[in-house]
XYZ file of C-alpha atoms in Angstrom:
522
model
C 17.831 -5.400 -8.560
C 15.081 -7.814 -9.492
C 13.486 -10.093 -6.946
C 13.310 -13.639 -8.245
C 12.290 -16.672 -6.223
C 13.283 -20.019 -7.713
C 10.469 -22.309 -8.816
C 7.663 -20.140 -7.517
C 4.724 -21.966 -5.923
C 1.259 -20.448 -5.859
C -0.951 -21.756 -3.069
C -4.415 -21.395 -4.529
C -7.138 -21.543 -1.895
C -10.797 -21.769 -2.752
C -12.801 -21.064 0.369
C -11.217 -23.164 3.092
C -10.025 -26.004 0.840
C -6.379 -26.046 -0.130
C -5.111 -26.781 -3.606
C -1.609 -26.337 -4.954
C -0.490 -25.092 -8.348
C 3.108 -25.037 -9.463
C 4.170 -21.979 -11.410
C 7.162 -20.628 -13.253
C 10.417 -19.723 -11.562
C 9.996 -15.949 -11.424
C 8.637 -14.441 -8.237
C 6.263 -12.219 -10.176
C 5.339 -14.608 -12.954
C 2.231 -16.227 -11.534
C 1.099 -18.246 -14.515
C -0.028 -21.732 -13.341
C 1.867 -24.529 -15.054
C 0.495 -27.666 -13.452
C -0.796 -29.077 -10.211
C 0.284 -31.329 -7.365
C -1.551 -32.785 -4.419
C -1.174 -32.400 -0.669
C -0.207 -36.093 -0.429
C 3.119 -35.716 -2.207
C 3.875 -32.240 -0.945
C 5.359 -30.898 2.325
C 8.339 -33.240 2.052
C 11.387 -31.138 1.227
C 12.964 -27.792 2.003
C 12.069 -26.689 -1.522
C 8.409 -27.485 -0.808
C 8.446 -25.209 2.232
C 10.120 -22.356 0.347
C 7.721 -22.645 -2.565
C 4.779 -22.567 -0.188
C 6.132 -19.397 1.427
C 6.476 -17.835 -2.018
C 2.733 -18.283 -2.470
C 2.158 -15.733 0.306
C 3.186 -12.987 -2.121
C 0.921 -13.924 -5.028
C -1.314 -10.916 -4.410
C 1.489 -8.540 -5.438
C 0.390 -9.037 -9.043
C -3.340 -8.901 -8.380
C -4.922 -5.854 -10.007
C -7.660 -5.868 -7.379
C -5.196 -5.596 -4.517
C -2.188 -3.279 -4.761
C -2.550 -2.784 -8.497
C -5.508 -0.431 -8.177
C -8.128 -2.187 -6.026
C -7.083 -0.749 -2.687
C -6.471 2.587 -4.389
C -10.221 2.982 -4.753
C -10.309 3.302 -0.948
C -7.466 5.832 -0.975
C -9.383 7.679 -3.691
C -11.971 8.633 -1.083
C -9.519 11.207 0.274
C -9.278 14.883 -0.642
C -6.000 14.281 -2.489
C -7.479 12.875 -5.694
C -10.597 12.252 -7.728
C -11.650 9.422 -10.003
C -10.198 10.165 -13.414
C -12.749 8.307 -15.516
C -16.505 7.825 -15.473
C -16.919 4.764 -13.312
C -20.044 4.065 -11.262
C -18.398 1.588 -8.900
C -15.471 3.776 -7.915
C -17.795 6.787 -7.673
C -19.988 4.901 -5.203
C -16.948 4.186 -3.055
C -15.778 7.775 -3.174
C -19.280 9.055 -2.369
C -19.736 6.609 0.541
C -22.774 5.041 -1.092
C -21.128 1.704 -1.810
C -22.728 -1.619 -0.909
C -19.585 -3.749 -1.054
C -20.814 -5.452 -4.228
C -18.968 -3.064 -6.528
C -16.544 -4.888 -8.778
C -13.813 -2.381 -7.932
C -13.708 -3.448 -4.280
C -15.658 -6.670 -3.774
C -12.732 -9.095 -3.956
C -10.149 -7.588 -1.598
C -11.732 -8.817 1.619
C -11.647 -12.455 0.521
C -8.182 -12.100 -0.988
C -6.729 -10.993 2.337
C -8.305 -14.058 3.909
C -6.704 -16.190 1.214
C -3.323 -14.857 2.356
C -4.295 -15.745 5.920
C -5.281 -19.275 4.949
C -2.041 -19.791 3.061
C -0.183 -18.681 6.175
C -2.303 -20.987 8.341
C -1.514 -23.929 6.083
C 2.222 -23.250 6.364
C 1.977 -22.935 10.143
C 0.265 -26.324 10.221
C 2.414 -28.208 7.730
C 5.939 -26.846 8.127
C 6.736 -27.368 11.851
C 6.945 -31.196 11.618
C 8.950 -31.137 8.373
C 12.510 -32.446 8.616
C 14.265 -29.586 6.866
C 17.051 -27.144 7.675
C 16.284 -25.097 10.771
C 17.277 -21.783 9.200
C 14.899 -22.271 6.282
C 12.140 -23.544 8.554
C 12.369 -20.491 10.813
C 12.336 -18.076 7.893
C 9.341 -19.751 6.231
C 7.405 -19.752 9.502
C 8.400 -16.125 10.048
C 7.054 -15.229 6.625
C 3.771 -16.977 7.439
C 3.347 -15.163 10.759
C 4.274 -11.877 9.097
C 1.894 -12.207 6.184
C -0.956 -13.267 8.447
C -0.427 -10.207 10.642
C -0.015 -8.029 7.555
C -3.298 -9.262 6.079
C -5.149 -8.670 9.342
C -3.735 -5.150 9.469
C -5.514 -4.162 6.264
C -8.683 -6.065 7.122
C -8.912 -4.432 10.544
C -8.141 -0.959 9.196
C -10.796 -1.137 6.505
C -13.539 -3.267 8.054
C -13.226 -3.349 11.870
C -14.046 -0.905 14.674
C -15.186 -0.660 18.299
C -18.484 -2.364 17.426
C -17.033 -5.425 15.712
C -13.692 -6.717 14.536
C -13.124 -9.052 11.599
C -13.223 -12.855 11.987
C -10.030 -14.312 13.423
C -9.002 -17.396 11.465
C -5.854 -19.191 12.605
C -4.430 -22.693 12.236
C -6.675 -23.755 15.128
C -9.993 -23.004 13.398
C -9.000 -22.815 9.735
C -11.139 -25.807 8.752
C -14.368 -24.326 10.083
C -16.894 -22.926 7.639
C -18.731 -20.378 9.795
C -17.195 -17.657 11.895
C -18.098 -14.874 14.306
C -16.912 -11.311 14.517
C -14.988 -10.265 17.647
C -16.824 -7.753 19.788
C -14.102 -5.129 19.239
C -11.318 -4.651 16.705
C -8.915 -4.654 19.648
C -9.095 -8.448 19.525
C -7.692 -8.304 16.011
C -4.875 -6.067 17.201
C -4.010 -8.595 19.892
C -3.783 -11.334 17.265
C -1.720 -9.122 14.949
C 0.652 -8.271 17.753
C 1.273 -11.954 18.488
C 1.843 -12.750 14.829
C 4.139 -9.829 14.102
C 6.206 -10.309 17.250
C 6.691 -13.952 16.321
C 7.615 -12.884 12.797
C 10.183 -10.397 14.135
C 11.692 -13.165 16.253
C 12.035 -15.592 13.335
C 12.797 -13.372 10.347
C 16.270 -12.187 9.341
C 17.255 -8.639 8.522
C 16.858 -7.606 4.908
C 20.606 -7.043 4.729
C 21.242 -10.776 5.134
C 19.239 -11.671 2.010
C 20.844 -12.375 -1.317
C 19.569 -10.707 -4.470
C 17.123 -13.542 -5.183
C 15.355 -13.080 -1.856
C 15.007 -9.307 -1.638
C 11.340 -8.466 -1.255
C 10.589 -11.203 1.241
C 9.291 -10.358 4.682
C 12.082 -9.213 6.981
C 12.597 -8.228 10.604
C 12.309 -4.477 9.993
C 9.041 -4.970 8.112
C 7.578 -6.856 11.083
C 8.556 -4.023 13.443
C 7.171 -1.464 10.964
C 3.763 -3.143 10.826
C 3.758 -3.370 14.620
C 4.190 0.407 14.626
C 1.475 0.901 11.987
C -0.865 -1.412 13.866
C -0.355 0.510 17.112
C -1.076 3.799 15.338
C -4.500 2.357 14.487
C -4.884 0.802 17.954
C -4.213 4.184 19.565
C -7.611 5.326 18.249
C -9.098 3.170 20.994
C -6.271 3.076 23.554
C -3.961 6.096 23.853
C -1.376 4.048 25.744
C -0.451 2.445 22.409
C 1.438 5.578 21.360
C 4.252 4.346 23.591
C 4.348 1.155 21.539
C 4.538 3.150 18.307
C 7.712 4.858 19.504
C 9.169 1.538 20.656
C 8.695 -0.249 17.360
C 9.822 2.708 15.255
C 13.020 2.768 17.289
C 13.442 -0.965 16.728
C 13.471 -0.352 12.987
C 15.962 2.490 13.342
C 18.234 0.493 15.647
C 17.919 -2.943 14.053
C 21.349 -2.807 12.461
C 20.026 -2.885 8.904
C 20.932 0.743 8.213
C 17.454 2.072 7.493
C 17.631 5.807 6.718
C 16.271 8.396 4.311
C 17.815 8.863 0.897
C 19.321 12.277 1.555
C 22.390 13.475 -0.329
C 21.678 17.142 0.465
C 20.200 17.586 -2.992
C 16.509 18.297 -2.356
C 15.783 18.777 -6.034
C 16.339 15.067 -6.676
C 16.519 13.164 -3.362
C 12.788 12.691 -2.739
C 12.053 11.958 -6.401
C 14.775 9.297 -6.449
C 13.025 7.263 -3.758
C 10.687 6.161 -6.551
C 13.372 5.147 -9.041
C 13.810 1.544 -10.125
C 17.441 1.571 -9.013
C 16.263 2.423 -5.486
C 13.755 -0.420 -5.169
C 15.808 -1.735 -2.243
C 17.463 1.437 -1.025
C 18.161 2.386 2.591
C 14.598 3.709 2.722
C 13.062 0.387 1.712
C 11.185 -1.574 4.374
C 8.449 -3.425 2.471
C 7.030 -2.956 -1.022
C 4.871 -4.539 -3.665
C 7.491 -6.227 -5.827
C 6.996 -5.792 -9.546
C 8.643 -6.469 -12.883
C 8.008 -5.831 -16.563
C 5.533 -8.671 -16.996
C 3.943 -9.210 -13.582
C 3.392 -7.057 -10.526
C 1.675 -3.778 -9.785
C -0.052 -1.888 -12.577
C -0.321 1.277 -10.451
C 2.152 3.429 -12.442
C 0.246 2.641 -15.638
C -3.078 3.240 -13.897
C -1.935 6.762 -12.955
C -0.424 7.546 -16.381
C -2.287 9.706 -18.908
C -5.301 7.893 -20.364
C -4.233 6.368 -23.732
C -0.724 7.703 -23.070
C -0.632 10.289 -25.878
C -1.029 7.389 -28.295
C 2.352 6.005 -27.221
C 1.403 3.594 -24.439
C -1.885 2.497 -22.906
C -2.115 4.551 -19.738
C -5.374 4.111 -17.853
C -5.908 7.658 -16.558
C -7.382 6.917 -13.139
C -6.930 9.022 -9.980
C -6.054 12.657 -10.658
C -4.538 14.970 -8.023
C -6.827 17.697 -6.725
C -6.013 21.378 -6.676
C -6.363 21.117 -2.897
C -3.455 18.677 -2.748
C -1.410 20.859 -5.094
C -2.013 23.940 -2.945
C -1.268 22.113 0.317
C 2.497 21.963 -0.293
C 4.625 24.643 1.350
C 6.556 27.050 -0.841
C 9.953 25.580 -1.620
C 8.886 21.975 -0.997
C 10.648 19.869 -3.637
C 8.158 17.065 -3.081
C 5.545 19.056 -4.984
C 7.129 18.683 -8.424
C 8.171 15.114 -7.647
C 4.561 14.254 -6.794
C 2.472 16.248 -9.289
C 2.771 17.224 -12.961
C 0.995 20.437 -13.959
C 0.551 21.980 -17.398
C 3.824 23.150 -18.943
C 6.018 21.167 -16.550
C 8.985 19.633 -18.367
C 9.132 15.851 -18.314
C 10.717 13.041 -20.271
C 8.558 10.471 -22.026
C 10.268 7.531 -23.727
C 13.444 9.520 -24.180
C 11.762 12.620 -25.578
C 11.637 15.917 -23.676
C 8.085 17.244 -23.507
C 5.904 19.784 -21.732
C 2.991 18.316 -19.815
C -0.561 18.711 -21.024
C -3.583 16.458 -20.743
C -6.727 16.017 -22.764
C -8.102 13.660 -20.133
C -7.218 14.847 -16.650
C -10.252 15.906 -14.651
C -8.150 18.321 -12.616
C -5.386 19.428 -14.991
C -2.807 17.444 -13.023
C -1.213 13.995 -13.081
C 0.596 12.112 -10.349
C 4.304 12.118 -11.151
C 5.598 9.979 -8.302
C 5.801 6.649 -10.170
C 6.576 7.924 -13.656
C 10.326 7.146 -13.831
C 9.750 3.911 -15.817
C 8.132 5.996 -18.574
C 11.238 8.138 -19.109
C 13.331 5.457 -20.806
C 12.542 3.578 -24.032
C 9.412 1.482 -23.590
C 11.198 -1.857 -23.667
C 13.479 -0.987 -20.755
C 11.110 -0.837 -17.766
C 7.553 -1.395 -19.030
C 5.438 -4.365 -19.951
C 5.320 -4.543 -23.747
C 1.610 -5.264 -23.340
C 0.096 -1.869 -22.575
C -3.180 -3.539 -21.630
C -1.378 -4.759 -18.505
C 0.938 -1.838 -17.735
C 3.324 -3.275 -15.163
C 6.868 -2.019 -14.702
C 9.928 -3.027 -12.720
C 9.341 -0.242 -10.202
C 8.350 -1.561 -6.779
C 5.457 0.236 -5.055
C 6.284 1.062 -1.418
C 3.973 -0.015 1.376
C 6.245 1.121 4.204
C 9.375 3.206 3.853
C 11.618 4.812 6.417
C 9.961 8.235 6.200
C 6.816 6.610 7.589
C 8.801 5.290 10.541
C 10.031 8.804 11.307
C 6.620 10.435 10.991
C 4.822 7.729 12.970
C 7.307 8.232 15.770
C 6.909 12.016 15.580
C 3.134 11.699 15.784
C 3.352 9.340 18.741
C 5.686 11.703 20.595
C 3.441 14.718 19.917
C 0.372 12.770 21.058
C 2.165 12.099 24.336
C 3.021 15.784 24.827
C 6.653 15.244 23.845
C 8.817 16.742 21.109
C 8.805 15.199 17.642
C 10.901 17.880 15.932
C 13.954 15.716 15.265
C 11.988 13.165 13.257
C 9.847 15.691 11.367
C 12.870 17.794 10.522
C 14.730 14.855 8.966
C 11.853 14.561 6.517
C 11.599 18.315 5.962
C 15.337 18.701 5.421
C 15.268 16.107 2.655
C 12.453 18.107 1.000
C 14.483 21.342 1.176
C 12.336 22.931 3.884
C 13.467 24.798 7.017
C 13.303 23.101 10.377
C 10.279 23.599 12.627
C 10.382 24.093 16.365
C 7.735 22.743 18.730
C 5.959 20.868 15.958
C 2.246 20.439 16.543
C -0.153 17.759 15.380
C -1.188 20.161 12.595
C 2.444 20.256 11.434
C 2.568 16.472 11.511
C -0.634 16.163 9.476
C 0.666 18.508 6.786
C 3.950 16.610 6.648
C 2.242 13.259 6.161
C 0.096 14.657 3.375
C 3.064 16.111 1.516
C 5.261 13.050 1.996
C 2.795 10.262 1.218
C 0.439 11.595 -1.452
C -0.662 8.744 -3.754
C 0.949 6.095 -1.551
C -0.575 3.156 0.287
C 0.013 4.847 3.629
C -3.541 6.050 2.894
C -4.507 9.668 3.601
C -8.164 8.656 3.824
C -7.349 6.390 6.744
C -5.320 9.199 8.319
C -8.213 11.644 8.028
C -10.608 9.111 9.521
C -8.447 8.297 12.548
C -7.714 11.998 13.152
C -11.439 12.794 13.076
C -10.879 15.187 10.151
C -12.693 13.340 7.376
C -16.147 14.874 7.824
C -14.886 18.462 7.531
C -12.471 17.657 4.708
C -15.092 15.916 2.587
C -17.718 18.589 3.153
C -15.683 20.711 0.737
C -15.876 20.216 -3.014
C -12.773 19.045 -4.850
C -11.484 21.467 -7.460
C -9.114 21.494 -10.400
C -8.035 23.509 -13.378
C -10.004 23.510 -16.607
C -7.745 24.486 -19.489
C -9.072 26.382 -22.483
C -6.921 24.365 -24.893
C -6.223 20.979 -23.396
C -3.397 20.046 -25.747
C -1.549 23.332 -25.251
C 0.843 23.257 -22.274
C 0.700 27.067 -22.033
C -3.083 27.344 -22.163
C -5.007 29.567 -19.768
C -7.286 27.902 -17.220
C -10.154 28.517 -14.849
C -10.748 26.887 -11.474
C -13.703 24.499 -11.526
C -15.406 22.076 -9.200
C -14.538 18.528 -10.282
C -16.260 16.598 -7.491
C -19.044 17.924 -5.288
C -18.936 17.991 -1.514
C -19.670 14.645 0.063
C -21.556 13.600 3.167
C -19.279 11.640 5.494
C -20.868 10.190 8.635
C -18.072 9.338 11.105
C -20.298 6.799 12.840
C -20.687 4.778 9.629
C -18.110 5.658 7.019
C -14.995 5.190 9.175
C -15.127 1.579 7.931
C -16.106 0.098 4.584
C -18.901 -2.375 3.858
C -17.922 -6.033 3.800
C -18.955 -7.625 0.484
C -22.398 -9.258 0.946
C -21.260 -12.592 -0.488
C -18.530 -12.821 2.152
C -21.037 -12.011 4.870
C -23.214 -14.860 3.653
C -20.331 -17.305 3.332
C -19.064 -16.719 6.866
C -22.428 -16.094 8.533
C -21.491 -12.691 9.936
C -23.227 -9.317 10.151
C -22.486 -6.236 8.034
C -20.833 -3.148 9.487
C -23.570 -1.017 11.021
C -25.062 1.630 8.778
C -23.931 0.191 5.450
């Protein structure tokens, strides 16, 4: 199914001043087509819906969930930068300043989402429109504000300073302060997401044109994710993680794993276009052939064997490859290695790569490349979008967050872990430990926005993990799928200081604009 919002409205915000641009009817076609003013807007139900649609504009922003945030994930031990790139290398090596073009726009873009939400929360309540539409639009605004703060707090806030809290009360100010602790951000997120859960409908009540909007389960899911991060500072929050995971499970929307007792295909099928809104779906970056996330194309072979313009970033490490248990069907679904069979544009091939730094390619999002090019891919290979949605939260994360929270409280998380393992074709575990949980998250979420780097940081494992060099396979004949190889170092060991590098530097221009201080040590 394709998500399409009628008469899409992009709310373009420059700094703290609001401007409005009307755009084409497709949810993911964000091409401006004219402008209107605040004076003649905020009158009708359509105005409110179009404004809410603007909250999702970042889905097609390359510097957000196209590849921008992936440069932060790329700091993990699961992957290395696939091309020579000074900016992404500085991020991966923890020598970044925040000025790097790869990452210097995300901070402000999340605040643009927040300001769009603030504008809706100011303008929509007095509008004389249908109550059902009003509640949903307000729910979307509360949700997207909490969602934006989740990423800002995870990447830029800690016990020394949170990120500025901008709401409808202070949205017109031009200078801000940082909270003394990121806990203050969590408090704000909790309020926003609880209000969103109260106002938003279940996904199952949406028609085809509205799939992809914020929904009640998504609000509960981000409450769980937020409390996982909050538990770094307050262990009592593990109780809240269990509570909100259970609220997703018991919401009545039928969230469950795709599991037909066919491990060879079940996990792989989660990332098929036809399963964009499956039972496992909670919230994703919505995409289509002409607008949306470029991530599948970013991960595809550089120059695409001369058939399509893959970008060749982010190659799996040998360490990730070796971390999967024997018999885990997620391994082949996640990683292509030399001589693996795969289908490219209808042709059966054996994998090889002249460009991979490690001898591997991520396979997880490659289904759109199996069919003829005009079926799922943007005809413009310079902007390689597809109609595959990129998951931000899926039901497996709900299960594993709950399992982790139970284990952290000295309780048993076997039932949840074993649902995930069973789908992968693995035997059940008994008395699962935190080490079991960590391995399961790595195998389940490799190359996803659940973010292994963030997991390693919050577990206190990043320093040890990054003190080891990343390795890969160097093939003697790179265009021969059966070539012999040697193991080589592809990225040297890195120095990770947990007192500094657990957060990222805020871009200097944003510091100057808001009048706030940089994260200590950067």
